[in-house]
C-alpha cells in the first residue's frame, strides 16, 4: 500500500488526484489504519517494533504527500499563468488615441506675461483672493465712503462687521502685502483672480484676472513707469504697437494715468490696427501715493515707486480677437479644445 501510494503521489498531476490519494491514505479503512487497530491483538513485546514501523511508514507517506502538493501547486500555477498570458494576448485591443488637455487661454496669457516680466527683472508674487477691507481699500487710500466700497460693487463675505472681508476687487492689495513683508528694492508682478459685481456681457465677467506690477526703489520716476509699460506692451503685442498715458485718478497713485495702446486686432494672420479712436485702454497706473507708503512704513523721502494693473483676460481677448469673454469661464470642451497653443 505504501509503495503504491508513494508512486501515485509521484505521478499525480492535479489537485483532484492528490485529494483522492490523500483520502485513501487517511481513510479509516486504509491498510495503515487497519494495522493500527490490529496492534492490540499483538503480544505486548512486539507492539513497540510494529508501532514504530507504522509510525515511520506514516511519516514517509506524509512527507511524500507534502512534496507532491508543492510540486502539483507549482505545476498548476505555471499552467494558469501560461493560460492567463494567452488570455491577455487574445484580448488586447488596438491602440486608441486619447486627446490630451490644453492650457486655458488665460493660463497661457499669464505664463507669457510672467516670462516677460521675469526677463525684465521682476519677481512673481501672489496674494489671497479673500482680502481684508484694510488691504483691499484702507491701506490703498480708498476712503470709507468711496463708491467702490459700496456693497453693490464688491462681494463681501461678512458685510458690515468690524473686520469684514471680501473677494478682492483688484490685485492692488498685494502691493500692500509686498511692501509690508519686504524692504525695497521691490520689483514684483502679481497675477491673480479678482471679483466684481458686474453683469456679465461680451466684455465683462464677475470673476476675471489682473496683473499688478509694483516697483519701489531709490530714484524711481514716472519715466520708468512709462518705459516699462511701453516695453511690455510691445513685447506682448509686437513692435508695431504704441503705448500712451492719459491723466486719470486712482486714490493709491499720484500722479495717476490710464494707459492705452494703439488699437489692435490680432488673428492667425498677425495683428493689425483697428478703426475707431485708434486707441484702446488697457489699465491703470501711477506713482505710489505717499499715503500708501505711510500705511506700510516706507519713507517717501528715501524711496519712490510706480504701480500699474490691467486685465489679463482683456489682453488674451485682444490677442485672439475673442468676441465674447463669457466663454472663458464656461469650460465648454469644444472651446477648450481650440485653446491648445493658440498663443
Ligand atoms: N487697481 C486698479 C484697478 O483695478 C488698477 C491700478 C493698479 C491703478 C495700480 C493704478 C496702479 O483698476
GROMACS .gro file of C-alpha atoms in nm, residues 35-341:
model
  307
   35UNK     CA    1  -0.289  -0.237   1.103
   36UNK     CA    2  -0.304   0.023   1.382
   37UNK     CA    3  -0.628  -0.126   1.506
   38UNK     CA    4  -0.485  -0.478   1.488
   39UNK     CA    5  -0.198  -0.376   1.720
   40UNK     CA    6  -0.398  -0.459   2.026
   41UNK     CA    7  -0.408  -0.828   1.920
   42UNK     CA    8  -0.028  -0.844   1.914
   43UNK     CA    9   0.174  -0.972   2.204
   44UNK     CA   10   0.288  -0.665   2.404
   45UNK     CA   11   0.656  -0.727   2.336
   46UNK     CA   12   0.602  -0.695   1.959
   47UNK     CA   13   0.396  -0.377   1.985
   48UNK     CA   14   0.681  -0.118   2.004
   49UNK     CA   15   0.854  -0.259   1.697
   50UNK     CA   16   0.540  -0.277   1.486
   51UNK     CA   17   0.429   0.060   1.626
   52UNK     CA   18   0.746   0.234   1.520
   53UNK     CA   19   0.732   0.069   1.174
   54UNK     CA   20   0.380   0.203   1.131
   55UNK     CA   21   0.488   0.545   1.252
   56UNK     CA   22   0.775   0.554   1.006
   57UNK     CA   23   0.554   0.447   0.718
   58UNK     CA   24   0.305   0.720   0.802
   59UNK     CA   25   0.577   0.982   0.830
   60UNK     CA   26   0.721   0.882   0.493
   61UNK     CA   27   0.379   0.899   0.330
   62UNK     CA   28   0.308   1.241   0.483
   63UNK     CA   29   0.643   1.372   0.356
   64UNK     CA   30   0.571   1.232   0.009
   65UNK     CA   31   0.228   1.394   0.023
   66UNK     CA   32   0.377   1.734   0.111
   67UNK     CA   33   0.632   1.711  -0.166
   68UNK     CA   34   0.361   1.612  -0.413
   69UNK     CA   35   0.142   1.903  -0.304
   70UNK     CA   36   0.425   2.150  -0.357
   71UNK     CA   37   0.503   2.004  -0.698
   72UNK     CA   38   0.140   1.998  -0.812
   73UNK     CA   39   0.080   2.354  -0.685
   74UNK     CA   40   0.372   2.479  -0.891
   75UNK     CA   41   0.256   2.283  -1.192
   76UNK     CA   42  -0.093   2.424  -1.169
   77UNK     CA   43   0.031   2.777  -1.106
   78UNK     CA   44   0.256   2.781  -1.410
   79UNK     CA   45  -0.020   2.627  -1.618
   80UNK     CA   46  -0.258   2.900  -1.501
   81UNK     CA   47  -0.006   3.177  -1.565
   82UNK     CA   48   0.056   3.045  -1.915
   83UNK     CA   49  -0.317   3.033  -1.978
   84UNK     CA   50  -0.374   3.385  -1.846
   85UNK     CA   51  -0.087   3.516  -2.053
   86UNK     CA   52  -0.260   3.376  -2.360
   87UNK     CA   53  -0.582   3.546  -2.247
   88UNK     CA   54  -0.425   3.890  -2.232
   89UNK     CA   55  -0.267   3.846  -2.573
   90UNK     CA   56  -0.601   3.742  -2.716
   91UNK     CA   57  -0.794   4.027  -2.567
   92UNK     CA   58  -0.558   4.316  -2.645
   93UNK     CA   59  -0.743   4.600  -2.816
   94UNK     CA   60  -0.589   4.809  -3.087
   95UNK     CA   61  -0.441   5.137  -2.955
   96UNK     CA   62  -0.670   5.433  -2.914
   97UNK     CA   63  -0.566   5.796  -2.941
   98UNK     CA   64  -0.658   5.989  -2.631
   99UNK     CA   65  -0.684   6.366  -2.653
  100UNK     CA   66  -0.452   6.545  -2.411
  101UNK     CA   67  -0.557   6.859  -2.229
  102UNK     CA   68  -0.460   7.211  -2.326
  103UNK     CA   69  -0.369   7.503  -2.106
  104UNK     CA   70  -0.650   7.755  -2.075
  105UNK     CA   71  -0.614   8.071  -2.277
  106UNK     CA   72  -0.589   8.273  -1.955
  107UNK     CA   73  -0.316   8.044  -1.821
  108UNK     CA   74  -0.120   8.073  -2.144
  109UNK     CA   75  -0.150   8.452  -2.135
  110UNK     CA   76  -0.049   8.466  -1.768
  111UNK     CA   77   0.255   8.248  -1.837
  112UNK     CA   78   0.364   8.462  -2.132
  113UNK     CA   79   0.333   8.776  -1.916
  114UNK     CA   80   0.519   8.615  -1.625
  115UNK     CA   81   0.803   8.516  -1.858
  116UNK     CA   82   0.812   8.863  -2.000
  117UNK     CA   83   0.826   9.041  -1.665
  118UNK     CA   84   1.073   8.798  -1.507
  119UNK     CA   85   1.301   8.858  -1.806
  120UNK     CA   86   1.282   9.228  -1.713
  121UNK     CA   87   1.394   9.151  -1.357
  122UNK     CA   88   1.056   9.128  -1.181
  123UNK     CA   89   0.966   8.855  -0.935
  124UNK     CA   90   0.623   8.688  -0.945
  125UNK     CA   91   0.417   8.715  -0.625
  126UNK     CA   92   0.067   8.614  -0.523
  127UNK     CA   93  -0.184   8.714  -0.260
  128UNK     CA   94  -0.512   8.587  -0.113
  129UNK     CA   95  -0.837   8.616  -0.307
  130UNK     CA   96  -1.029   8.675   0.017
  131UNK     CA   97  -0.896   9.007   0.141
  132UNK     CA   98  -0.943   9.232   0.439
  133UNK     CA   99  -1.101   9.571   0.384
  134UNK     CA  100  -0.774   9.712   0.510
  135UNK     CA  101  -0.562   9.563   0.231
  136UNK     CA  102  -0.820   9.598  -0.045
  137UNK     CA  103  -0.922   9.958   0.037
  138UNK     CA  104  -0.798  10.132   0.352
  139UNK     CA  105  -0.423  10.097   0.301
  140UNK     CA  106  -0.470  10.190  -0.065
  141UNK     CA  107  -0.614  10.523   0.045
  142UNK     CA  108  -0.964  10.434  -0.071
  143UNK     CA  109  -1.175  10.613   0.190
  144UNK     CA  110  -1.473  10.460   0.372
  145UNK     CA  111  -1.738  10.624   0.157
  146UNK     CA  112  -1.570  10.576  -0.179
  147UNK     CA  113  -1.829  10.431  -0.420
  148UNK     CA  114  -1.604  10.131  -0.496
  149UNK     CA  115  -1.650  10.020  -0.136
  150UNK     CA  116  -2.028  10.002  -0.158
  151UNK     CA  117  -2.174   9.658  -0.131
  152UNK     CA  118  -2.312   9.659  -0.483
  153UNK     CA  119  -1.964   9.661  -0.637
  154UNK     CA  120  -1.789   9.404  -0.421
  155UNK     CA  121  -1.861   9.055  -0.295
  156UNK     CA  122  -1.845   9.083   0.085
  157UNK     CA  123  -1.817   8.773   0.300
  158UNK     CA  124  -1.942   8.947   0.613
  159UNK     CA  125  -2.053   9.292   0.513
  160UNK     CA  126  -2.091   9.548   0.792
  161UNK     CA  127  -1.894   9.356   1.051
  162UNK     CA  128  -1.598   9.537   1.203
  163UNK     CA  129  -1.332   9.309   1.049
  164UNK     CA  130  -1.513   9.243   0.724
  165UNK     CA  131  -1.355   9.054   0.439
  166UNK     CA  132  -1.438   9.046   0.071
  167UNK     CA  133  -1.333   8.887  -0.255
  168UNK     CA  134  -1.059   9.123  -0.369
  169UNK     CA  135  -1.177   9.368  -0.632
  170UNK     CA  136  -0.828   9.416  -0.776
  171UNK     CA  137  -0.473   9.284  -0.732
  172UNK     CA  138  -0.356   9.612  -0.575
  173UNK     CA  139  -0.393   9.482  -0.214
  174UNK     CA  140  -0.092   9.262  -0.289
  175UNK     CA  141   0.108   9.586  -0.328
  176UNK     CA  142   0.040   9.640   0.042
  177UNK     CA  143   0.133   9.283   0.134
  178UNK     CA  144   0.457   9.306  -0.065
  179UNK     CA  145   0.558   9.634   0.096
  180UNK     CA  146   0.465   9.505   0.443
  181UNK     CA  147   0.675   9.192   0.407
  182UNK     CA  148   0.978   9.319   0.214
  183UNK     CA  149   1.218   9.604   0.225
  184UNK     CA  150   1.286   9.785  -0.104
  185UNK     CA  151   1.406   9.738  -0.370
  186UNK     CA  152   1.086   9.566  -0.480
  187UNK     CA  153   1.027   9.464  -0.840
  188UNK     CA  154   0.725   9.238  -0.847
  189UNK     CA  155   0.432   9.137  -1.064
  190UNK     CA  156   0.119   8.982  -0.920
  191UNK     CA  157  -0.112   8.781  -1.143
  192UNK     CA  158  -0.441   8.668  -0.995
  193UNK     CA  159  -0.816   8.638  -0.994
  194UNK     CA  160  -1.030   8.932  -0.890
  195UNK     CA  161  -1.405   8.974  -0.843
  196UNK     CA  162  -1.660   9.248  -0.911
  197UNK     CA  163  -2.036   9.255  -0.911
  198UNK     CA  164  -2.059   9.319  -1.282
  199UNK     CA  165  -2.339   9.195  -1.501
  200UNK     CA  166  -2.173   8.956  -1.745
  201UNK     CA  167  -2.159   9.077  -2.104
  202UNK     CA  168  -1.927   9.036  -2.403
  203UNK     CA  169  -1.652   9.234  -2.226
  204UNK     CA  170  -1.718   9.159  -1.856
  205UNK     CA  171  -1.729   8.855  -1.629
  206UNK     CA  172  -1.774   8.889  -1.249
  207UNK     CA  173  -1.454   8.694  -1.193
  208UNK     CA  174  -1.158   8.793  -1.406
  209UNK     CA  175  -0.781   8.821  -1.386
  210UNK     CA  176  -0.546   9.108  -1.336
  211UNK     CA  177  -0.174   9.152  -1.340
  212UNK     CA  178  -0.033   9.409  -1.100
  213UNK     CA  179   0.318   9.548  -1.123
  214UNK     CA  180   0.492   9.721  -0.835
  215UNK     CA  181   0.834   9.882  -0.828
  216UNK     CA  182   0.976  10.051  -0.518
  217UNK     CA  183   1.336  10.164  -0.522
  218UNK     CA  184   1.552  10.473  -0.488
  219UNK     CA  185   1.510  10.725  -0.769
  220UNK     CA  186   1.212  10.566  -0.945
  221UNK     CA  187   1.042  10.816  -1.172
  222UNK     CA  188   0.741  10.845  -1.399
  223UNK     CA  189   0.978  10.781  -1.693
  224UNK     CA  190   1.046  10.431  -1.556
  225UNK     CA  191   0.673  10.366  -1.542
  226UNK     CA  192   0.622  10.479  -1.900
  227UNK     CA  193   0.919  10.283  -2.032
  228UNK     CA  194   0.808   9.966  -1.853
  229UNK     CA  195   0.458   9.991  -2.000
  230UNK     CA  196   0.597  10.058  -2.348
  231UNK     CA  197   0.837   9.768  -2.322
  232UNK     CA  198   0.587   9.511  -2.202
  233UNK     CA  199   0.306   9.608  -2.443
  234UNK     CA  200   0.547   9.588  -2.739
  235UNK     CA  201   0.685   9.258  -2.619
  236UNK     CA  202   0.332   9.120  -2.588
  237UNK     CA  203   0.161   9.269  -2.897
  238UNK     CA  204   0.458   9.323  -3.126
  239UNK     CA  205   0.694   9.610  -3.208
  240UNK     CA  206   0.435   9.788  -3.426
  241UNK     CA  207   0.234   9.887  -3.122
  242UNK     CA  208   0.241  10.224  -2.950
  243UNK     CA  209   0.152  10.300  -2.590
  244UNK     CA  210   0.040  10.628  -2.435
  245UNK     CA  211  -0.061  10.756  -2.092
  246UNK     CA  212  -0.368  10.967  -2.019
  247UNK     CA  213  -0.424  11.155  -1.693
  248UNK     CA  214  -0.654  10.964  -1.461
  249UNK     CA  215  -0.737  10.929  -1.093
  250UNK     CA  216  -0.669  10.644  -0.855
  251UNK     CA  217  -0.665  10.701  -0.479
  252UNK     CA  218  -0.345  10.497  -0.438
  253UNK     CA  219  -0.131  10.663  -0.704
  254UNK     CA  220  -0.030  11.025  -0.763
  255UNK     CA  221   0.005  11.123  -1.036
  256UNK     CA  222  -0.216  10.859  -1.198
  257UNK     CA  223  -0.259  10.760  -1.558
  258UNK     CA  224  -0.458  10.522  -1.767
  259UNK     CA  225  -0.250  10.351  -2.032
  260UNK     CA  226  -0.367  10.285  -2.380
  261UNK     CA  227  -0.219  10.114  -2.680
  262UNK     CA  228  -0.285  10.166  -3.046
  263UNK     CA  229  -0.598   9.967  -3.107
  264UNK     CA  230  -0.518   9.627  -3.246
  265UNK     CA  231  -0.699   9.320  -3.358
  266UNK     CA  232  -0.485   9.010  -3.378
  267UNK     CA  233  -0.573   8.692  -3.559
  268UNK     CA  234  -0.399   8.399  -3.725
  269UNK     CA  235  -0.255   8.647  -3.976
  270UNK     CA  236  -0.092   8.867  -3.709
  271UNK     CA  237  -0.203   9.194  -3.551
  272UNK     CA  238  -0.343   9.498  -3.726
  273UNK     CA  239  -0.467   9.838  -3.620
  274UNK     CA  240  -0.842   9.873  -3.592
  275UNK     CA  241  -1.064  10.173  -3.658
  276UNK     CA  242  -1.240  10.397  -3.408
  277UNK     CA  243  -1.034  10.636  -3.198
  278UNK     CA  244  -0.733  10.421  -3.276
  279UNK     CA  245  -0.655  10.373  -2.907
  280UNK     CA  246  -0.772  10.117  -2.659
  281UNK     CA  247  -0.745  10.139  -2.283
  282UNK     CA  248  -0.554   9.860  -2.110
  283UNK     CA  249  -0.522   9.950  -1.743
  284UNK     CA  250  -0.437  10.194  -1.466
  285UNK     CA  251  -0.104  10.316  -1.340
  286UNK     CA  252   0.074  10.581  -1.140
  287UNK     CA  253   0.336  10.669  -0.884
  288UNK     CA  254   0.277  10.509  -0.542
  289UNK     CA  255   0.086  10.759  -0.325
  290UNK     CA  256   0.271  10.893  -0.016
  291UNK     CA  257  -0.030  10.790   0.199
  292UNK     CA  258   0.013  10.431   0.080
  293UNK     CA  259   0.382  10.442   0.173
  294UNK     CA  260   0.278  10.577   0.514
  295UNK     CA  261   0.047  10.278   0.571
  296UNK     CA  262   0.334  10.033   0.516
  297UNK     CA  263   0.606  10.237   0.684
  298UNK     CA  264   0.818  10.317   0.380
  299UNK     CA  265   0.991  10.656   0.387
  300UNK     CA  266   0.883  10.857   0.079
  301UNK     CA  267   1.191  11.077   0.118
  302UNK     CA  268   1.413  10.775   0.055
  303UNK     CA  269   1.204  10.568  -0.184
  304UNK     CA  270   0.964  10.622  -0.468
  305UNK     CA  271   0.774  10.373  -0.677
  306UNK     CA  272   0.524  10.305  -0.950
  307UNK     CA  273   0.244  10.057  -0.994
  308UNK     CA  274   0.016   9.951  -1.273
  309UNK     CA  275  -0.253   9.693  -1.324
  310UNK     CA  276  -0.450   9.556  -1.615
  311UNK     CA  277  -0.684   9.272  -1.709
  312UNK     CA  278  -0.519   8.951  -1.826
  313UNK     CA  279  -0.847   8.836  -1.981
  314UNK     CA  280  -0.868   9.154  -2.186
  315UNK     CA  281  -0.515   9.103  -2.316
  316UNK     CA  282  -0.596   8.744  -2.408
  317UNK     CA  283  -0.918   8.858  -2.574
  318UNK     CA  284  -0.733   9.112  -2.788
  319UNK     CA  285  -0.468   8.865  -2.898
  320UNK     CA  286  -0.714   8.607  -3.028
  321UNK     CA  287  -0.991   8.853  -3.123
  322UNK     CA  288  -1.234   8.682  -2.888
  323UNK     CA  289  -1.586   8.820  -2.939
  324UNK     CA  290  -1.735   8.721  -2.604
  325UNK     CA  291  -1.544   8.689  -2.275
  326UNK     CA  292  -1.822   8.479  -2.121
  327UNK     CA  293  -1.694   8.167  -2.294
  328UNK     CA  294  -1.371   8.190  -2.089
  329UNK     CA  295  -1.504   8.055  -1.757
  330UNK     CA  296  -1.755   7.821  -1.924
  331UNK     CA  297  -1.542   7.505  -1.951
  332UNK     CA  298  -1.705   7.416  -2.280
  333UNK     CA  299  -1.487   7.135  -2.418
  334UNK     CA  300  -1.548   7.246  -2.775
  335UNK     CA  301  -1.392   7.582  -2.688
  336UNK     CA  302  -1.120   7.445  -2.459
  337UNK     CA  303  -1.003   7.204  -2.730
  338UNK     CA  304  -0.926   7.502  -2.953
  339UNK     CA  305  -0.706   7.667  -2.693
  340UNK     CA  306  -0.407   7.440  -2.745
  341UNK     CA  307  -0.112   7.654  -2.844
   0.00000   0.00000   0.00000
